Short mmCIF file of C-alpha atoms and ligand atoms in Angstrom, two decimals:
data_model
loop_
_atom_site.label_atom_id
_atom_site.label_comp_id
_atom_site.label_asym_id
_atom_site.label_seq_id
_atom_site.Cartn_x
_atom_site.Cartn_y
_atom_site.Cartn_z
CA MET A 2 -0.77 34.19 60.26
CA GLN A 3 0.61 33.95 63.77
CA LYS A 4 4.15 35.28 63.84
CA ASP A 5 6.73 34.89 66.57
CA ALA A 6 8.34 37.99 67.99
CA VAL A 7 12.01 37.32 68.48
CA VAL A 8 12.52 40.72 70.08
CA LYS A 9 9.77 42.67 71.79
CA LEU A 10 10.02 46.20 73.12
CA GLU A 11 7.22 46.93 75.53
CA ASP A 12 6.48 50.50 76.56
CA ILE A 13 10.14 51.52 76.48
CA SER A 14 11.11 54.98 77.67
CA PHE A 15 14.63 56.30 77.88
CA LYS A 16 16.22 59.56 79.01
CA TYR A 17 19.66 61.11 78.73
CA SER A 18 20.09 63.39 81.76
CA ASN A 19 16.59 64.80 81.78
CA GLU A 20 15.87 64.74 78.10
CA VAL A 21 13.30 62.23 76.86
CA ILE A 22 14.92 60.30 73.99
CA LEU A 23 12.44 57.44 73.64
CA ASN A 24 8.85 57.97 74.68
CA HIS A 25 6.84 54.78 75.24
CA ILE A 26 8.06 52.67 72.32
CA ASN A 27 6.24 49.42 71.49
CA LEU A 28 7.67 47.18 68.82
CA GLU A 29 7.60 43.49 67.94
CA ILE A 30 10.37 42.21 65.70
CA TYR A 31 9.53 38.95 63.99
CA ASP A 32 11.85 36.04 63.41
CA LYS A 33 13.74 36.18 60.09
CA GLU A 34 12.37 39.54 59.01
CA PHE A 35 14.22 42.53 57.63
CA ILE A 36 12.90 45.43 59.65
CA THR A 37 14.12 49.00 59.32
CA LEU A 38 14.01 51.86 61.78
CA LEU A 39 13.62 54.97 59.64
CA GLY A 40 13.56 58.57 60.75
CA PRO A 41 15.43 61.86 60.74
CA SER A 42 18.72 62.22 62.52
CA GLY A 43 18.26 62.45 66.28
CA CYS A 44 14.86 60.71 66.42
CA GLY A 45 16.18 57.84 68.56
CA LYS A 46 17.05 55.04 66.12
CA THR A 47 20.52 54.29 67.47
CA THR A 48 19.26 54.46 71.03
CA THR A 49 16.60 51.86 70.18
CA LEU A 50 19.28 49.55 68.73
CA ARG A 51 21.50 50.05 71.78
CA ILE A 52 18.63 49.03 74.04
CA ILE A 53 18.07 45.86 72.00
CA ALA A 54 21.81 45.12 72.10
CA GLY A 55 21.98 45.75 75.83
CA PHE A 56 24.34 48.74 75.75
CA GLU A 57 21.63 50.86 77.36
CA THR A 58 19.00 49.95 79.93
CA PRO A 59 15.57 51.52 79.50
CA ASP A 60 14.24 53.73 82.31
CA GLU A 61 10.81 52.23 81.83
CA GLY A 62 9.43 49.21 80.02
CA SER A 63 10.67 45.74 79.14
CA VAL A 64 12.86 44.17 76.51
CA TYR A 65 12.00 40.57 75.63
CA PHE A 66 14.03 38.04 73.67
CA GLU A 67 12.03 35.04 72.54
CA GLY A 68 9.52 35.73 75.27
CA GLU A 69 12.02 36.15 78.07
CA LYS A 70 12.61 39.49 79.76
CA ILE A 71 16.24 40.49 79.24
CA ASN A 72 16.48 44.02 80.70
CA ASP A 73 19.32 42.89 82.96
CA VAL A 74 21.10 40.54 80.57
CA PRO A 75 24.49 41.99 79.51
CA PRO A 76 25.23 42.50 75.78
CA HIS A 77 27.57 39.50 75.36
CA LYS A 78 24.93 37.14 76.70
CA ARG A 79 22.34 38.25 74.13
CA SER A 80 22.09 36.46 70.78
CA VAL A 81 22.58 39.79 69.04
CA ASN A 82 25.47 41.27 67.07
CA THR A 83 25.84 44.82 65.84
CA VAL A 84 27.30 46.26 62.65
CA PHE A 85 28.13 49.90 63.28
CA GLN A 86 28.18 52.82 60.87
CA LYS A 87 31.92 53.16 61.24
CA TYR A 88 32.89 49.58 60.57
CA ALA A 89 35.04 49.48 63.71
CA LEU A 90 37.34 46.86 62.24
CA PHE A 91 40.69 46.27 63.92
CA PRO A 92 43.06 48.09 61.55
CA HIS A 93 46.15 46.11 62.55
CA LEU A 94 44.49 42.72 61.94
CA ASN A 95 43.92 40.99 58.61
CA VAL A 96 40.54 39.93 57.27
CA PHE A 97 40.66 36.47 58.84
CA ASP A 98 41.55 37.70 62.31
CA ASN A 99 38.92 40.43 62.19
CA VAL A 100 36.20 37.94 61.37
CA ALA A 101 37.57 35.35 63.82
CA PHE A 102 37.65 37.80 66.71
CA GLY A 103 34.31 36.92 68.29
CA LEU A 104 34.88 33.18 67.84
CA LYS A 105 38.21 33.39 69.64
CA LEU A 106 36.48 35.09 72.55
CA LYS A 107 34.10 32.13 72.60
CA LYS A 108 37.14 29.85 72.83
CA LEU A 109 36.26 27.67 69.87
CA SER A 110 38.92 25.27 68.57
CA LYS A 111 41.31 26.51 65.91
CA LYS A 112 39.86 24.15 63.36
CA GLU A 113 36.31 25.17 64.04
CA ILE A 114 37.23 28.86 63.82
CA GLU A 115 38.95 28.32 60.50
CA GLN A 116 35.98 26.46 59.11
CA LYS A 117 33.44 29.05 60.21
CA VAL A 118 35.46 32.07 59.06
CA LYS A 119 36.09 30.53 55.65
CA ALA A 120 32.44 29.68 55.20
CA MET A 121 31.38 33.15 56.22
CA LEU A 122 33.89 34.86 53.92
CA ALA A 123 32.45 32.84 51.06
CA VAL A 124 28.96 34.04 51.97
CA VAL A 125 30.02 37.69 51.79
CA ASP A 126 32.03 37.15 48.61
CA LEU A 127 35.47 37.55 50.14
CA LYS A 128 36.85 34.10 49.49
CA GLY A 129 40.65 34.24 49.26
CA TYR A 130 40.90 37.55 51.13
CA GLU A 131 41.88 35.95 54.46
CA LYS A 132 45.40 37.31 54.62
CA ARG A 133 44.71 40.84 53.37
CA PRO A 134 45.15 43.67 55.83
CA VAL A 135 41.75 45.36 56.23
CA LYS A 136 43.33 48.74 55.49
CA ALA A 137 44.02 47.51 51.96
CA LEU A 138 40.32 46.89 51.26
CA SER A 139 37.79 49.18 49.61
CA GLY A 140 34.93 50.65 51.61
CA GLY A 141 32.50 48.05 50.30
CA GLN A 142 34.85 45.19 51.13
CA GLN A 143 35.48 46.53 54.64
CA GLN A 144 31.74 46.68 55.11
CA ARG A 145 31.45 43.04 54.12
CA VAL A 146 34.15 42.11 56.63
CA ALA A 147 32.19 43.93 59.33
CA ILE A 148 29.04 42.04 58.36
CA ALA A 149 30.88 38.71 58.26
CA ARG A 150 32.25 39.43 61.73
CA ALA A 151 28.74 40.01 63.06
CA LEU A 152 27.24 36.97 61.29
CA VAL A 153 29.98 34.44 62.04
CA CYS A 154 28.95 34.20 65.70
CA ASP A 155 25.58 32.98 64.45
CA PRO A 156 23.40 35.47 66.36
CA LYS A 157 19.64 35.27 66.02
CA VAL A 158 19.42 38.98 65.43
CA VAL A 159 21.79 41.28 63.56
CA LEU A 160 21.59 45.00 64.29
CA LEU A 161 22.88 47.27 61.54
CA ASP A 162 23.28 50.99 62.33
CA GLU A 163 23.49 52.95 59.06
CA PRO A 164 26.08 50.46 57.79
CA LEU A 165 26.16 51.95 54.28
CA GLY A 166 26.29 55.57 55.38
CA ALA A 167 29.97 56.01 54.52
CA LEU A 168 29.74 54.57 51.00
CA ASP A 169 29.13 56.53 47.82
CA LEU A 170 25.74 56.31 46.14
CA LYS A 171 26.50 53.70 43.48
CA LEU A 172 28.21 51.33 45.90
CA ARG A 173 25.49 51.91 48.46
CA LYS A 174 22.83 50.80 45.95
CA ASP A 175 24.78 47.62 45.15
CA MET A 176 25.32 46.87 48.82
CA GLN A 177 21.62 47.37 49.57
CA ILE A 178 20.79 44.52 47.24
CA GLU A 179 23.65 42.39 48.56
CA LEU A 180 22.60 42.91 52.16
CA LYS A 181 19.02 41.98 51.43
CA GLN A 182 20.18 38.80 49.63
CA LEU A 183 22.50 38.01 52.50
CA GLN A 184 19.65 38.32 54.97
CA GLN A 185 17.53 35.95 52.89
CA LYS A 186 20.39 33.52 52.45
CA THR A 187 21.31 33.41 56.14
CA GLN A 188 17.70 33.53 57.39
CA LYS A 189 18.65 35.93 60.19
CA THR A 190 16.54 38.68 61.65
CA PHE A 191 17.98 42.00 60.49
CA VAL A 192 17.18 45.21 62.35
CA TYR A 193 18.43 47.95 60.11
CA VAL A 194 18.74 51.67 60.83
CA THR A 195 18.73 54.40 58.21
CA HIS A 196 17.56 57.96 57.68
CA ASP A 197 17.29 57.27 53.94
CA GLN A 198 13.68 56.53 53.02
CA GLU A 199 14.51 55.05 49.63
CA GLU A 200 16.94 52.62 51.25
CA ALA A 201 14.28 51.63 53.78
CA LEU A 202 11.64 51.02 51.12
CA THR A 203 14.04 48.99 48.93
CA MET A 204 15.31 46.61 51.57
CA SER A 205 12.70 46.07 54.23
CA ASP A 206 9.90 43.66 54.92
CA ARG A 207 8.59 46.23 57.38
CA VAL A 208 9.47 49.82 58.12
CA VAL A 209 9.23 51.54 61.51
CA VAL A 210 8.93 55.28 60.99
CA MET A 211 10.21 57.21 64.00
CA ASN A 212 9.87 60.87 64.89
CA ASN A 213 11.22 62.60 67.99
CA GLY A 214 11.38 59.51 70.19
CA VAL A 215 8.08 57.97 69.21
CA ILE A 216 7.01 55.46 66.58
CA ALA A 217 4.80 57.20 64.04
CA GLN A 218 3.92 54.12 61.97
CA ILE A 219 4.87 50.49 61.46
CA GLY A 220 4.06 48.85 58.14
CA THR A 221 5.24 47.29 54.92
CA PRO A 222 6.94 49.68 52.48
CA GLU A 223 3.69 49.80 50.47
CA GLU A 224 1.63 50.60 53.54
CA VAL A 225 3.76 53.46 54.79
CA TYR A 226 3.95 54.91 51.27
CA ASN A 227 0.32 54.47 50.24
CA GLU A 228 -1.37 54.81 53.59
CA PRO A 229 0.70 57.12 55.77
CA VAL A 230 -0.98 57.69 59.13
CA ASN A 231 -0.02 61.34 59.40
CA ALA A 232 1.61 64.23 57.58
CA PHE A 233 5.03 63.48 59.06
CA VAL A 234 5.11 59.98 57.54
CA ALA A 235 3.66 61.20 54.23
CA ASP A 236 6.27 63.93 54.04
CA PHE A 237 9.22 61.82 55.14
CA ILE A 238 8.50 58.96 52.74
CA GLY A 239 8.44 59.88 49.09
CA GLU A 240 7.23 63.11 47.56
CA ALA A 241 3.81 64.32 48.55
CA ASN A 242 1.31 67.12 48.27
CA ILE A 243 0.03 67.59 51.80
CA ILE A 244 -2.78 70.05 52.33
CA ASN A 245 -5.39 70.98 54.88
CA GLY A 246 -8.84 69.58 54.28
CA THR A 247 -12.18 69.07 55.93
CA MET A 248 -13.76 65.64 56.06
CA LEU A 249 -17.40 66.56 55.43
CA GLU A 250 -18.68 63.04 56.00
CA ASP A 251 -17.53 59.50 55.16
CA CYS A 252 -15.91 59.45 51.69
CA LYS A 253 -16.28 63.21 51.10
CA VAL A 254 -13.43 65.61 51.65
CA LYS A 255 -13.23 69.34 50.95
CA ILE A 256 -9.95 70.78 49.77
CA LEU A 257 -9.32 74.18 48.20
CA GLY A 258 -13.03 74.88 48.33
CA LYS A 259 -13.94 71.80 46.28
CA THR A 260 -15.63 68.62 47.48
CA LEU A 261 -13.91 65.46 46.28
CA ASN A 262 -14.79 61.80 46.67
CA CYS A 263 -12.38 59.65 48.62
CA VAL A 264 -12.56 56.18 50.19
CA ASP A 265 -11.76 56.98 53.83
CA LYS A 266 -14.31 56.66 56.60
CA GLY A 267 -14.64 57.17 60.31
CA PHE A 268 -13.29 60.70 60.67
CA GLY A 269 -16.66 62.12 61.72
CA LYS A 270 -18.42 65.10 60.20
CA ASN A 271 -16.70 68.38 59.33
CA ALA A 272 -13.45 67.21 60.87
CA PRO A 273 -10.23 69.06 60.03
CA VAL A 274 -7.82 66.58 58.41
CA ASP A 275 -4.56 66.46 56.52
CA VAL A 276 -4.83 65.19 52.96
CA VAL A 277 -2.00 63.62 50.99
CA ILE A 278 -1.92 63.18 47.24
CA ARG A 279 1.19 61.77 45.58
CA PRO A 280 2.50 63.72 42.55
CA GLU A 281 2.17 60.66 40.29
CA ASP A 282 -1.50 60.27 41.22
CA ILE A 283 -2.60 63.61 39.79
CA GLU A 284 -3.93 63.29 36.28
CA VAL A 285 -3.89 66.25 33.92
CA ILE A 286 -7.20 66.76 32.09
CA PRO A 287 -8.78 69.62 30.13
CA PRO A 288 -9.62 72.48 32.53
CA GLU A 289 -13.29 72.61 31.50
CA GLU A 290 -13.75 69.01 32.68
CA ALA A 291 -11.95 69.47 35.96
CA GLN A 292 -12.90 70.41 39.50
CA LEU A 293 -9.38 71.53 40.28
CA VAL A 294 -7.82 74.02 37.91
CA GLY A 295 -4.33 75.46 38.12
CA VAL A 296 -1.64 77.30 36.25
CA VAL A 297 1.67 75.63 35.42
CA GLU A 298 4.52 77.57 37.01
CA ASP A 299 7.51 75.35 36.40
CA VAL A 300 8.41 72.23 34.40
CA VAL A 301 11.52 70.10 34.92
CA PHE A 302 12.38 66.97 32.92
CA LYS A 303 13.34 64.15 35.30
CA GLY A 304 14.21 61.35 32.89
CA VAL A 305 11.13 59.19 33.32
CA HIS A 306 8.61 61.96 33.86
CA PHE A 307 8.16 65.72 33.95
CA GLU A 308 7.92 67.36 37.33
CA MET A 309 5.54 70.29 37.25
CA SER A 310 4.77 72.90 39.81
CA VAL A 311 1.17 74.07 39.48
CA ARG A 312 -0.54 76.91 41.32
CA CYS A 313 -4.10 76.08 42.32
CA GLU A 314 -5.84 78.74 44.45
CA ASN A 315 -3.18 79.64 47.03
CA CYS A 316 -1.56 76.25 46.87
CA GLN A 317 1.40 74.93 44.98
CA TRP A 318 1.03 71.38 43.70
CA LEU A 319 3.69 69.00 42.56
CA ILE A 320 2.67 66.82 39.61
CA HIS A 321 4.56 64.03 37.86
CA SER A 322 3.41 63.48 34.33
CA THR A 323 4.76 61.83 31.22
CA VAL A 324 3.34 64.70 29.17
CA ALA A 325 4.92 68.13 29.57
CA GLN A 326 2.65 71.15 29.82
CA LYS A 327 3.77 74.67 29.05
CA VAL A 328 4.65 77.19 31.70
CA GLY A 329 1.73 79.60 32.06
CA GLU A 330 -0.78 77.07 30.74
CA LYS A 331 -4.07 76.49 32.54
CA ILE A 332 -4.65 72.82 33.27
CA GLY A 333 -7.29 70.71 34.94
CA MET A 334 -6.42 68.11 37.55
CA THR A 335 -8.18 65.01 38.75
CA VAL A 336 -7.36 62.38 41.35
CA SER A 337 -9.13 59.08 41.68
CA PRO A 338 -10.83 58.62 45.08
CA ASP A 339 -8.52 55.82 46.26
CA ASN A 340 -5.47 58.01 45.62
CA ILE A 341 -6.67 60.62 48.10
CA GLN A 342 -5.32 59.62 51.50
CA ILE A 343 -6.96 61.20 54.55
CA MET A 344 -4.98 61.51 57.77
CA HIS A 345 -5.67 62.70 61.27
CA LYS A 346 -4.09 66.03 62.12
CA MET A 347 -0.89 65.66 64.09
CA PHE A 348 -1.67 68.75 66.09
CA LEU A 349 -5.22 68.77 67.33
CA ASN A 350 -5.44 72.27 68.72
CA PRO A 351 -4.22 74.68 66.04
CA ASN A 352 -4.51 77.63 68.38
CA ASN A 353 -1.70 77.76 70.86
CA GLU A 354 -3.56 78.39 74.09
CA ILE A 355 -1.93 79.60 77.27
CA PHE A 356 -3.69 79.63 80.62
CA THR A 357 -1.73 81.73 83.07
CA GLU A 358 -1.94 84.59 85.53
CA VAL A 359 -0.52 88.08 85.53
CA TYR A 360 2.89 88.09 87.19
CA TYR A 361 3.09 91.88 87.24
CA SER A 362 1.77 94.72 85.16
CA ASP A 363 2.61 98.35 84.46
CA LYS A 364 -0.30 100.72 84.01
CA GLU A 365 1.88 103.59 82.75
CA GLN A 366 3.66 101.50 80.14
CA ASN A 367 0.44 99.61 79.44
CA THR A 368 2.12 96.20 79.69
CA THR A 369 1.25 92.90 81.28
CA THR A 370 3.84 90.29 82.18
CA PHE A 371 3.32 86.58 82.83
CA LEU A 372 5.62 83.61 83.38
CA LEU A 373 6.05 81.10 80.57
CA GLU A 374 8.08 78.02 81.53
CA GLY A 375 9.87 80.14 84.11
CA GLU A 376 10.66 83.05 81.78
CA GLU A 377 9.05 86.48 82.01
CA VAL A 378 7.08 87.36 78.90
CA THR A 379 5.74 90.90 78.53
CA ILE A 380 2.67 91.65 76.41
CA PRO A 381 2.74 95.20 75.05
CA ASP A 382 -0.36 97.44 74.79
CA THR A 383 -2.29 95.31 77.23
CA PHE A 384 -3.11 95.89 80.85
CA PHE A 385 -4.51 93.42 83.36
CA GLU A 386 -4.24 93.60 87.16
CA GLU A 387 -1.57 91.58 88.91
CA GLY A 388 -2.78 88.08 89.81
CA GLU A 389 -5.57 88.10 87.27
CA LYS A 390 -6.05 84.85 85.40
CA LEU A 391 -5.49 85.05 81.67
CA HIS A 392 -6.45 83.01 78.63
CA ILE A 393 -4.13 83.77 75.72
CA VAL A 394 -4.63 82.41 72.21
CA LEU A 395 -1.70 82.61 69.81
CA PRO A 396 -2.55 81.66 66.23
CA PRO A 397 0.19 79.74 64.38
CA ASP A 398 1.27 82.85 62.48
CA ALA A 399 1.90 84.71 65.75
CA LEU A 400 4.96 82.55 66.42
CA TYR A 401 8.28 83.16 64.78
CA ILE A 402 11.84 82.02 65.10
CA ALA A 403 13.94 84.79 66.50
CA GLY A 404 17.59 85.59 66.11
CA ASP A 405 19.82 84.45 68.94
CA GLY A 406 19.26 86.13 72.28
CA VAL A 407 15.86 87.67 71.68
CA GLY A 408 13.73 84.55 72.02
CA GLN A 409 10.92 84.48 74.52
CA LEU A 410 11.52 80.75 74.76
CA ASP A 411 15.21 80.11 74.26
CA GLU A 412 15.57 76.46 73.36
CA VAL A 413 12.65 75.11 71.41
CA TYR A 414 13.00 71.84 69.51
CA ILE A 415 11.78 71.71 65.91
CA GLU A 416 9.93 68.41 65.75
CA SER A 417 8.60 68.56 62.21
CA VAL A 418 8.41 70.91 59.23
CA ILE A 419 5.76 70.13 56.65
CA TRP A 420 5.08 72.16 53.53
CA LYS A 421 1.33 72.63 53.22
CA GLY A 422 1.27 74.07 49.71
CA GLU A 423 1.25 77.67 50.92
CA HIS A 424 3.34 77.72 54.07
CA ASN A 425 5.27 75.40 56.31
CA GLU A 426 3.46 73.92 59.26
CA ILE A 427 6.01 73.51 62.01
CA ILE A 428 5.55 71.60 65.24
CA LEU A 429 7.74 72.88 68.05
CA GLU A 430 8.41 71.36 71.44
CA SER A 431 9.42 73.44 74.45
CA ASP A 432 10.07 72.10 77.96
CA GLU A 433 6.42 71.77 78.84
CA ARG A 434 4.36 71.62 75.67
CA LYS A 435 4.08 71.65 71.91
CA TRP A 436 3.38 74.61 69.64
CA LEU A 437 2.14 74.99 66.10
CA MET A 438 3.79 77.62 63.93
CA HIS A 439 3.32 78.73 60.31
CA SER A 440 6.34 79.96 58.43
CA ASP A 441 7.45 80.64 54.89
CA VAL A 442 10.97 79.67 55.84
CA ASP A 443 12.15 76.07 55.58
CA GLU A 444 13.47 75.45 59.07
CA GLN A 445 15.79 72.58 59.97
CA VAL A 446 14.13 69.75 61.91
CA ALA A 447 15.73 68.34 65.06
CA THR A 448 17.45 71.62 65.90
CA TYR A 449 16.91 74.00 68.80
CA VAL A 450 15.82 77.56 68.13
CA PRO A 451 14.66 80.62 70.09
CA VAL A 452 10.98 81.42 69.56
CA CYS A 453 9.17 84.77 69.84
CA PHE A 454 5.49 85.71 69.89
CA ASP A 455 3.73 88.53 68.11
CA PHE A 456 1.05 89.54 70.60
CA SER A 457 -0.62 91.89 68.15
CA LYS A 458 -2.02 88.71 66.55
CA ALA A 459 -3.01 87.17 69.88
CA THR A 460 -6.18 87.40 71.84
CA VAL A 461 -5.66 87.99 75.53
CA GLU A 462 -8.63 87.86 77.85
CA ARG A 463 -9.66 87.18 81.41
CA ALA A 464 -9.98 83.47 82.02
CA GLU A 465 -12.89 83.29 84.47
CA GLU A 466 -14.90 80.76 82.53
CA ALA A 467 -11.91 78.87 81.23
CA GLU A 468 -10.47 78.49 84.70
CA ASP A 469 -12.06 75.12 85.30
CA GLU A 470 -10.47 73.64 82.22
CA VAL A 471 -6.90 74.33 83.30
P1 ADP B 525 19.42 58.72 65.70
O1 ADP B 525 20.20 57.46 65.69
O2 ADP B 525 18.01 58.55 65.28
O3 ADP B 525 20.10 59.81 64.93
P2 ADP B 525 20.07 58.78 68.52
O4 ADP B 525 19.36 57.61 69.11
O5 ADP B 525 21.53 58.64 68.27
O6 ADP B 525 19.31 59.26 67.21
O7 ADP B 525 19.89 60.04 69.46
C1 ADP B 525 18.64 60.46 69.93
C2 ADP B 525 18.81 61.67 70.78
O8 ADP B 525 19.62 61.36 71.91
C3 ADP B 525 19.52 62.83 70.08
O9 ADP B 525 18.85 64.02 70.45
C4 ADP B 525 20.91 62.81 70.65
O10 ADP B 525 21.43 64.11 70.67
C5 ADP B 525 20.69 62.26 72.03
N1 ADP B 525 21.86 61.52 72.51
C6 ADP B 525 22.42 60.45 71.91
N2 ADP B 525 23.47 59.98 72.63
C7 ADP B 525 23.57 60.77 73.70
C8 ADP B 525 24.46 60.81 74.84
N3 ADP B 525 25.43 59.91 75.00
N4 ADP B 525 24.24 61.78 75.76
C9 ADP B 525 23.24 62.69 75.63
N5 ADP B 525 22.38 62.70 74.58
C10 ADP B 525 22.53 61.77 73.63
MG1 MG B 526 22.01 57.03 64.78
#
């Protein structure tokens, strides 16, 4: 089916001062769809909306509206209205005047304004509330006024930036359904922003999963849940067991020393991959019939199912089952091939390699110092002559997050933290590159931390042969 893009973002990049906020974003938003930008706080969702609305101009790339480039079109000339997280209603105006505000700016006749506002208030279920001061309304009602105010100007596209964020859970759930119905009733294109994956899956025709200024995946709720493209998406959406595996050949993957059948192809032979298995897709069977055997460590009743934590080799698995097993019991586990999802590794080179040269060295102290992103880093118990070229390999467990002030890189961004059954796999971003770190600690994504290296775990050698690769 050929679909029309009402908004198109083409290769959009955007910086604040020198920090990259959006990194080559491509997105087509179809007419009349409910599309949601989903991702952790700070990943660039609001910035993307502001670019569509015209409040920001991209540094690179083009914004199209119905096929026409609109980079230089000011916000009020775009057929787009925004509903903000803080409703931004005028507190001194009543419901009618809040909703009428945009129409008055457009200089419509009094009669026309009255007609449109009344019709819109009926749509959002606020008939008869015209004269109420907005301060006298509940949170949910204020939210409906904000939505009516955006819709009454009849924009093609409505942008909604975490509009339900301030409501409590019960009301938020009700409003999710209302908003979705409203979108269907009005036949508008809704571009919705949330960091709540459940909300995104409930409401959207399509979900755009964002991470650190890039789009990780675009798909229907079913697609991003069942066929996540990488460990970040699998981890962010729903609960998941994500483990390291090796794709032996098409449809054969090795995890925890066992070869399992799967349905994925095209990863090559003996390729390192990430494997995701959802907790509800693991079936408990008698251990003597099973390839995977584990010991139940924890059982929690969750209403519909039991959530069990099972230790299998060095890995901890999460299983949802309607039958409770006993703690300490040995169980067998099986997963049908189409419930094993194979994903490309997010980080291709698991060894953090550094190509550099000796800045200075101290024979007496037996130390070698090099420059890393402008900072001096001293390797103990290692001596190389000044100016010599070095090839340093830091395995992921040679990196750790230091206390303040002792970092060898001071401000490193935590891009993702993914539990791999036995440790967290953490992707870090410094000024010039990315790093892979293993840690038992659950670090906070989208924060800046100082990072240190343990050179006793590193290999440091002369880089004669490697020189050409730099
Ligand atoms: P999200 O909506 O996904 O939480 P934003 O688009 O608001 O993310 O922000 C993306 C990044 O841009 C964040 O790192 C944020 O700190 C930064 N940022 C947002 N607004 C500004 C600003 N006015 N000046 C500098 N940095 C900003
Ligand atoms: Mg935001």
